């Protein structure tokens, strides 16, 4: 009679939580639905078209790479879908199809696959694509459709108005409009509230932790508050900075990307502080109206360093 | 020395830019168009060729301890000649390339060839080495310049390839585009070099 092998010899982790890349990625997709709903409501079918096209392009490109270069890639694991949706949320709803295609190519190939695929990329793929498009096609990337109007009217984002016309021009914008999303902007930057609802689900599932969003948003708030306190005639209020632009999208979904953010709590706090600091710096003194994407990409480059100097305390390790 | 083998080597396996990764500063900075790439490449070729010949002629005269300053003096002489004659004849190109013409003097390809090859070999071989290395350098600058000009301005050697109203990918004319294109060209050249090595 064969003895039953009860003693399992294996290296840690021995306890499994039942999580997988697929499960996490599709949970992220689920959590993005409220924000997508708001953008569909505000921009109509044009927004649906952008989201569907970028998602299809991203998955198709990953499938092509899986077929020709590395057959081990699971292109339906949801990571390409998340990249596609996040890229769509960074774009204006009137973006032409070739802009979406180029963005998807940059995100999947330059942002992700040249580094070796999921888990190896240094920079957030969707943000790499956004910055690439912003630098390459400034005209298409800065004419934002006005929400609720389906006749092709375009206008600047609140941050763009602030940059070109000064503090007086944004006085008439209501904070409630900013928080709910009734302002010009990309698909994902308009409604802070819907993003928070989606992120609450990810917090509940423990896929993202509080450190990065809190330190990111907190730093932007404190930094802009200092300048508002010094000279309210020249600098916009911290509440305006909080609810305008892609701060919530960046802090909740882009900066917390598992691959491109540090592991330990302390490193996450520093990472979030850096993101917030550079965002505020670019917004207040830079030549671009919005700095979230640049700040996150910049801090992405420091992640290996942060992981090295602030390693996670291992179980049983002497401190 | 087999001339044909040497030519293939200096264009692919030992290409200064894509094989040895030397002289990347002018490579990245001046290749905003194919024409600029050729201009920069040929200017460098002339300096490389002449300095190789002179260094090879003087290889038994220059004392070993002061060889680097001596090479620099030789190279600087030819760079000054190129700089001034380009200013006189190709004023527009000279203006576009700007500071990078005088900077040929510190290009590591030239000092590298003088130190590693010309100071140990005969004049004829040094001449061939300078010529092929220079042409290999020009070749990779031309490829990089072509990629960046076609993608970034929709033209090639000044001839428009796409209608005026179409959008071009502006980033390829800027610095990040230079790094991106060079990276992908390196992948391609690596593949090509392997093909040549297998064919041998």
mmCIF file of N, CA, C and O in Angstrom, chain A residues 54-119:
data_model
loop_
_atom_site.group_PDB
_atom_site.id
_atom_site.type_symbol
_atom_site.label_atom_id
_atom_site.label_comp_id
_atom_site.label_asym_id
_atom_site.label_seq_id
_atom_site.Cartn_x
_atom_site.Cartn_y
_atom_site.Cartn_z
ATOM 1 N N UNK A 54 -9.745 51.381 -28.200
ATOM 2 C CA UNK A 54 -8.435 51.197 -27.542
ATOM 3 C C UNK A 54 -8.343 49.812 -26.907
ATOM 4 O O UNK A 54 -7.295 49.177 -26.977
ATOM 5 N N UNK A 55 -9.447 49.340 -26.304
ATOM 6 C CA UNK A 55 -9.400 48.001 -25.698
ATOM 7 C C UNK A 55 -9.137 46.945 -26.762
ATOM 8 O O UNK A 55 -8.291 46.064 -26.583
ATOM 9 N N UNK A 56 -9.862 47.041 -27.890
ATOM 10 C CA UNK A 56 -9.671 46.055 -28.959
ATOM 11 C C UNK A 56 -8.247 46.113 -29.507
ATOM 12 O O UNK A 56 -7.594 45.081 -29.683
ATOM 13 N N UNK A 57 -7.754 47.335 -29.759
ATOM 14 C CA UNK A 57 -6.399 47.483 -30.306
ATOM 15 C C UNK A 57 -5.378 46.864 -29.357
ATOM 16 O O UNK A 57 -4.489 46.117 -29.777
ATOM 17 N N UNK A 58 -5.499 47.165 -28.057
ATOM 18 C CA UNK A 58 -4.509 46.676 -27.099
ATOM 19 C C UNK A 58 -4.513 45.152 -27.032
ATOM 20 O O UNK A 58 -3.460 44.516 -27.058
ATOM 21 N N UNK A 59 -5.704 44.560 -26.962
ATOM 22 C CA UNK A 59 -5.776 43.099 -26.877
ATOM 23 C C UNK A 59 -5.270 42.470 -28.168
ATOM 24 O O UNK A 59 -4.512 41.494 -28.142
ATOM 25 N N UNK A 60 -5.637 43.063 -29.314
ATOM 26 C CA UNK A 60 -5.210 42.507 -30.596
ATOM 27 C C UNK A 60 -3.689 42.569 -30.729
ATOM 28 O O UNK A 60 -3.053 41.610 -31.194
ATOM 29 N N UNK A 61 -3.083 43.694 -30.307
ATOM 30 C CA UNK A 61 -1.628 43.818 -30.401
ATOM 31 C C UNK A 61 -0.932 42.790 -29.531
ATOM 32 O O UNK A 61 0.054 42.171 -29.927
ATOM 33 N N UNK A 62 -1.480 42.606 -28.311
ATOM 34 C CA UNK A 62 -0.871 41.629 -27.418
ATOM 35 C C UNK A 62 -1.008 40.221 -28.000
ATOM 36 O O UNK A 62 -0.090 39.402 -27.902
ATOM 37 N N UNK A 63 -2.164 39.960 -28.640
ATOM 38 C CA UNK A 63 -2.359 38.659 -29.269
ATOM 39 C C UNK A 63 -1.366 38.452 -30.405
ATOM 40 O O UNK A 63 -0.804 37.367 -30.575
ATOM 41 N N UNK A 64 -1.117 39.528 -31.181
ATOM 42 C CA UNK A 64 -0.148 39.439 -32.278
ATOM 43 C C UNK A 64 1.241 39.116 -31.745
ATOM 44 O O UNK A 64 1.947 38.250 -32.286
ATOM 45 N N UNK A 65 1.632 39.817 -30.668
ATOM 46 C CA UNK A 65 2.962 39.559 -30.094
ATOM 47 C C UNK A 65 3.036 38.142 -29.545
ATOM 48 O O UNK A 65 4.039 37.447 -29.708
ATOM 49 N N UNK A 66 1.947 37.694 -28.917
ATOM 50 C CA UNK A 66 1.923 36.326 -28.402
ATOM 51 C C UNK A 66 2.106 35.327 -29.535
ATOM 52 O O UNK A 66 2.779 34.315 -29.383
ATOM 53 N N UNK A 67 1.540 35.636 -30.690
ATOM 54 C CA UNK A 67 1.599 34.704 -31.809
ATOM 55 C C UNK A 67 2.990 34.669 -32.430
ATOM 56 O O UNK A 67 3.515 33.607 -32.744
ATOM 57 N N UNK A 68 3.629 35.855 -32.577
ATOM 58 C CA UNK A 68 4.861 35.903 -33.342
ATOM 59 C C UNK A 68 6.131 35.884 -32.489
ATOM 60 O O UNK A 68 7.178 35.498 -32.962
ATOM 61 N N UNK A 69 6.063 36.346 -31.244
ATOM 62 C CA UNK A 69 7.303 36.462 -30.471
ATOM 63 C C UNK A 69 7.341 35.557 -29.247
ATOM 64 O O UNK A 69 8.301 34.879 -29.011
ATOM 65 N N UNK A 70 6.301 35.619 -28.456
ATOM 66 C CA UNK A 70 6.356 34.904 -27.187
ATOM 67 C C UNK A 70 5.001 34.260 -26.936
ATOM 68 O O UNK A 70 4.057 34.922 -26.530
ATOM 69 N N UNK A 71 4.917 32.977 -27.163
ATOM 70 C CA UNK A 71 3.610 32.331 -27.109
ATOM 71 C C UNK A 71 3.116 32.145 -25.681
ATOM 72 O O UNK A 71 1.994 31.729 -25.460
ATOM 73 N N UNK A 72 3.975 32.472 -24.697
ATOM 74 C CA UNK A 72 3.556 32.261 -23.312
ATOM 75 C C UNK A 72 2.644 33.384 -22.800
ATOM 76 O O UNK A 72 2.104 33.285 -21.709
ATOM 77 N N UNK A 73 2.520 34.466 -23.583
ATOM 78 C CA UNK A 73 1.700 35.591 -23.128
ATOM 79 C C UNK A 73 0.229 35.195 -23.140
ATOM 80 O O UNK A 73 -0.278 34.666 -24.122
ATOM 81 N N UNK A 74 -0.437 35.456 -21.998
ATOM 82 C CA UNK A 74 -1.880 35.238 -21.950
ATOM 83 C C UNK A 74 -2.544 36.578 -22.246
ATOM 84 O O UNK A 74 -2.678 37.416 -21.378
ATOM 85 N N UNK A 75 -2.934 36.766 -23.522
ATOM 86 C CA UNK A 75 -3.400 38.103 -23.895
ATOM 87 C C UNK A 75 -4.823 38.376 -23.434
ATOM 88 O O UNK A 75 -5.320 39.472 -23.566
ATOM 89 N N UNK A 76 -5.491 37.376 -22.879
ATOM 90 C CA UNK A 76 -6.832 37.619 -22.346
ATOM 91 C C UNK A 76 -6.823 37.710 -20.821
ATOM 92 O O UNK A 76 -7.857 37.617 -20.189
ATOM 93 N N UNK A 77 -5.617 37.900 -20.213
ATOM 94 C CA UNK A 77 -5.565 37.955 -18.757
ATOM 95 C C UNK A 77 -6.110 39.263 -18.191
ATOM 96 O O UNK A 77 -6.119 39.466 -16.991
ATOM 97 N N UNK A 78 -6.540 40.159 -19.062
ATOM 98 C CA UNK A 78 -7.163 41.390 -18.593
ATOM 99 C C UNK A 78 -6.211 42.553 -18.487
ATOM 100 O O UNK A 78 -6.636 43.695 -18.404
ATOM 101 N N UNK A 79 -4.875 42.276 -18.492
ATOM 102 C CA UNK A 79 -3.946 43.397 -18.329
ATOM 103 C C UNK A 79 -3.965 44.308 -19.555
ATOM 104 O O UNK A 79 -3.878 45.527 -19.424
ATOM 105 N N UNK A 80 -4.078 43.712 -20.738
ATOM 106 C CA UNK A 80 -4.160 44.534 -21.943
ATOM 107 C C UNK A 80 -5.469 45.319 -21.962
ATOM 108 O O UNK A 80 -5.513 46.477 -22.387
ATOM 109 N N UNK A 81 -6.533 44.677 -21.463
ATOM 110 C CA UNK A 81 -7.829 45.363 -21.401
ATOM 111 C C UNK A 81 -7.751 46.556 -20.458
ATOM 112 O O UNK A 81 -8.222 47.652 -20.775
ATOM 113 N N UNK A 82 -7.124 46.358 -19.281
ATOM 114 C CA UNK A 82 -6.982 47.464 -18.319
ATOM 115 C C UNK A 82 -6.158 48.590 -18.938
ATOM 116 O O UNK A 82 -6.509 49.766 -18.843
ATOM 117 N N UNK A 83 -5.036 48.211 -19.605
ATOM 118 C CA UNK A 83 -4.218 49.236 -20.259
ATOM 119 C C UNK A 83 -5.046 50.011 -21.274
ATOM 120 O O UNK A 83 -4.985 51.237 -21.336
ATOM 121 N N UNK A 84 -5.845 49.275 -22.078
ATOM 122 C CA UNK A 84 -6.676 49.925 -23.094
ATOM 123 C C UNK A 84 -7.670 50.888 -22.482
ATOM 124 O O UNK A 84 -7.830 52.022 -22.953
ATOM 125 N N UNK A 85 -8.347 50.450 -21.423
ATOM 126 C CA UNK A 85 -9.361 51.315 -20.806
ATOM 127 C C UNK A 85 -8.702 52.532 -20.158
ATOM 128 O O UNK A 85 -9.163 53.663 -20.309
ATOM 129 N N UNK A 86 -7.575 52.303 -19.457
ATOM 130 C CA UNK A 86 -6.895 53.437 -18.810
ATOM 131 C C UNK A 86 -6.377 54.420 -19.853
ATOM 132 O O UNK A 86 -6.422 55.634 -19.652
ATOM 133 N N UNK A 87 -5.898 53.885 -20.991
ATOM 134 C CA UNK A 87 -5.447 54.774 -22.065
ATOM 135 C C UNK A 87 -6.629 55.596 -22.570
ATOM 136 O O UNK A 87 -6.527 56.810 -22.741
ATOM 137 N N UNK A 88 -7.772 54.930 -22.780
ATOM 138 C CA UNK A 88 -8.959 55.638 -23.257
ATOM 139 C C UNK A 88 -9.350 56.743 -22.289
ATOM 140 O O UNK A 88 -9.767 57.832 -22.702
ATOM 141 N N UNK A 89 -9.193 56.493 -20.995
ATOM 142 C CA UNK A 89 -9.588 57.500 -20.007
ATOM 143 C C UNK A 89 -8.667 58.699 -20.013
ATOM 144 O O UNK A 89 -8.955 59.729 -19.430
ATOM 145 N N UNK A 90 -7.500 58.561 -20.665
ATOM 146 C CA UNK A 90 -6.566 59.679 -20.761
ATOM 147 C C UNK A 90 -6.745 60.485 -22.035
ATOM 148 O O UNK A 90 -5.995 61.419 -22.274
ATOM 149 N N UNK A 91 -7.693 60.087 -22.888
ATOM 150 C CA UNK A 91 -7.810 60.706 -24.204
ATOM 151 C C UNK A 91 -9.103 61.503 -24.299
ATOM 152 O O UNK A 91 -10.062 61.235 -23.583
ATOM 153 N N UNK A 92 -9.137 62.478 -25.206
ATOM 154 C CA UNK A 92 -10.400 63.177 -25.456
ATOM 155 C C UNK A 92 -11.346 62.278 -26.248
ATOM 156 O O UNK A 92 -10.903 61.404 -26.998
ATOM 157 N N UNK A 93 -12.650 62.480 -26.067
ATOM 158 C CA UNK A 93 -13.608 61.573 -26.704
ATOM 159 C C UNK A 93 -13.681 61.782 -28.215
ATOM 160 O O UNK A 93 -14.214 60.938 -28.933
ATOM 161 N N UNK A 94 -13.149 62.904 -28.720
ATOM 162 C CA UNK A 94 -13.190 63.108 -30.179
ATOM 163 C C UNK A 94 -11.889 62.681 -30.851
ATOM 164 O O UNK A 94 -11.599 63.080 -31.971
ATOM 165 N N UNK A 95 -11.087 61.846 -30.182
ATOM 166 C CA UNK A 95 -9.809 61.414 -30.757
ATOM 167 C C UNK A 95 -10.048 60.587 -32.016
ATOM 168 O O UNK A 95 -10.886 59.692 -32.016
ATOM 169 N N UNK A 96 -9.324 60.879 -33.106
ATOM 170 C CA UNK A 96 -9.476 60.082 -34.328
ATOM 171 C C UNK A 96 -8.935 58.665 -34.135
ATOM 172 O O UNK A 96 -8.133 58.421 -33.227
ATOM 173 N N UNK A 97 -9.355 57.740 -35.008
ATOM 174 C CA UNK A 97 -9.008 56.326 -34.806
ATOM 175 C C UNK A 97 -7.516 56.068 -34.868
ATOM 176 O O UNK A 97 -6.982 55.233 -34.143
ATOM 177 N N UNK A 98 -6.800 56.827 -35.732
ATOM 178 C CA UNK A 98 -5.359 56.548 -35.849
ATOM 179 C C UNK A 98 -4.615 56.968 -34.589
ATOM 180 O O UNK A 98 -3.598 56.389 -34.220
ATOM 181 N N UNK A 99 -5.156 58.000 -33.891
ATOM 182 C CA UNK A 99 -4.542 58.400 -32.625
ATOM 183 C C UNK A 99 -4.659 57.256 -31.620
ATOM 184 O O UNK A 99 -3.722 56.941 -30.886
ATOM 185 N N UNK A 100 -5.837 56.606 -31.613
ATOM 186 C CA UNK A 100 -6.064 55.493 -30.696
ATOM 187 C C UNK A 100 -5.139 54.330 -31.036
ATOM 188 O O UNK A 100 -4.586 53.679 -30.150
ATOM 189 N N UNK A 101 -4.962 54.096 -32.350
ATOM 190 C CA UNK A 101 -4.110 52.977 -32.766
ATOM 191 C C UNK A 101 -2.653 53.232 -32.367
ATOM 192 O O UNK A 101 -1.993 52.360 -31.787
ATOM 193 N N UNK A 102 -2.162 54.438 -32.662
ATOM 194 C CA UNK A 102 -0.771 54.758 -32.298
ATOM 195 C C UNK A 102 -0.593 54.671 -30.787
ATOM 196 O O UNK A 102 0.391 54.108 -30.284
ATOM 197 N N UNK A 103 -1.579 55.195 -30.044
ATOM 198 C CA UNK A 103 -1.499 55.129 -28.587
ATOM 199 C C UNK A 103 -1.424 53.696 -28.099
ATOM 200 O O UNK A 103 -0.617 53.359 -27.226
ATOM 201 N N UNK A 104 -2.240 52.821 -28.689
ATOM 202 C CA UNK A 104 -2.238 51.422 -28.264
ATOM 203 C C UNK A 104 -0.904 50.754 -28.603
ATOM 204 O O UNK A 104 -0.374 49.972 -27.809
ATOM 205 N N UNK A 105 -0.362 51.069 -29.800
ATOM 206 C CA UNK A 105 0.922 50.479 -30.181
ATOM 207 C C UNK A 105 2.005 50.892 -29.186
ATOM 208 O O UNK A 105 2.781 50.071 -28.701
ATOM 209 N N UNK A 106 2.030 52.192 -28.859
ATOM 210 C CA UNK A 106 3.049 52.682 -27.921
ATOM 211 C C UNK A 106 2.866 52.021 -26.560
ATOM 212 O O UNK A 106 3.832 51.565 -25.932
ATOM 213 N N UNK A 107 1.605 51.946 -26.088
ATOM 214 C CA UNK A 107 1.361 51.391 -24.755
ATOM 215 C C UNK A 107 1.797 49.940 -24.687
ATOM 216 O O UNK A 107 2.533 49.541 -23.781
ATOM 217 N N UNK A 108 1.368 49.131 -25.654
ATOM 218 C CA UNK A 108 1.619 47.689 -25.561
ATOM 219 C C UNK A 108 3.051 47.351 -25.944
ATOM 220 O O UNK A 108 3.721 46.583 -25.253
ATOM 221 N N UNK A 109 3.560 47.946 -27.032
ATOM 222 C CA UNK A 109 4.876 47.520 -27.502
ATOM 223 C C UNK A 109 5.987 48.263 -26.769
ATOM 224 O O UNK A 109 6.841 47.648 -26.123
ATOM 225 N N UNK A 110 5.978 49.613 -26.817
ATOM 226 C CA UNK A 110 7.074 50.348 -26.179
ATOM 227 C C UNK A 110 6.903 50.365 -24.665
ATOM 228 O O UNK A 110 7.858 50.242 -23.910
ATOM 229 N N UNK A 111 5.646 50.495 -24.194
ATOM 230 C CA UNK A 111 5.443 50.612 -22.761
ATOM 231 C C UNK A 111 5.576 49.300 -22.022
ATOM 232 O O UNK A 111 5.941 49.285 -20.854
ATOM 233 N N UNK A 112 5.261 48.197 -22.697
ATOM 234 C CA UNK A 112 5.163 46.947 -21.945
ATOM 235 C C UNK A 112 6.017 45.822 -22.517
ATOM 236 O O UNK A 112 6.874 45.282 -21.823
ATOM 237 N N UNK A 113 5.807 45.461 -23.793
ATOM 238 C CA UNK A 113 6.413 44.223 -24.277
ATOM 239 C C UNK A 113 7.913 44.316 -24.500
ATOM 240 O O UNK A 113 8.608 43.310 -24.363
ATOM 241 N N UNK A 114 8.462 45.488 -24.844
ATOM 242 C CA UNK A 114 9.923 45.531 -25.024
ATOM 243 C C UNK A 114 10.650 45.284 -23.705
ATOM 244 O O UNK A 114 11.802 44.870 -23.698
ATOM 245 N N UNK A 115 9.987 45.525 -22.582
ATOM 246 C CA UNK A 115 10.624 45.260 -21.293
ATOM 247 C C UNK A 115 10.479 43.793 -20.896
ATOM 248 O O UNK A 115 11.058 43.358 -19.919
ATOM 249 N N UNK A 116 9.647 43.055 -21.610
ATOM 250 C CA UNK A 116 9.470 41.650 -21.284
ATOM 251 C C UNK A 116 8.065 41.304 -20.844
ATOM 252 O O UNK A 116 7.834 40.238 -20.308
ATOM 253 N N UNK A 117 7.122 42.202 -21.058
ATOM 254 C CA UNK A 117 5.728 41.870 -20.791
ATOM 255 C C UNK A 117 5.265 42.215 -19.395
ATOM 256 O O UNK A 117 5.960 42.916 -18.647
ATOM 257 N N UNK A 118 4.118 41.694 -19.042
ATOM 258 C CA UNK A 118 3.482 42.028 -17.764
ATOM 259 C C UNK A 118 4.397 41.686 -16.598
ATOM 260 O O UNK A 118 4.947 40.600 -16.525
ATOM 261 N N UNK A 119 4.556 42.665 -15.680
ATOM 262 C CA UNK A 119 5.392 42.428 -14.509
ATOM 263 C C UNK A 119 6.810 42.908 -14.690
ATOM 264 O O UNK A 119 7.552 43.037 -13.729
#
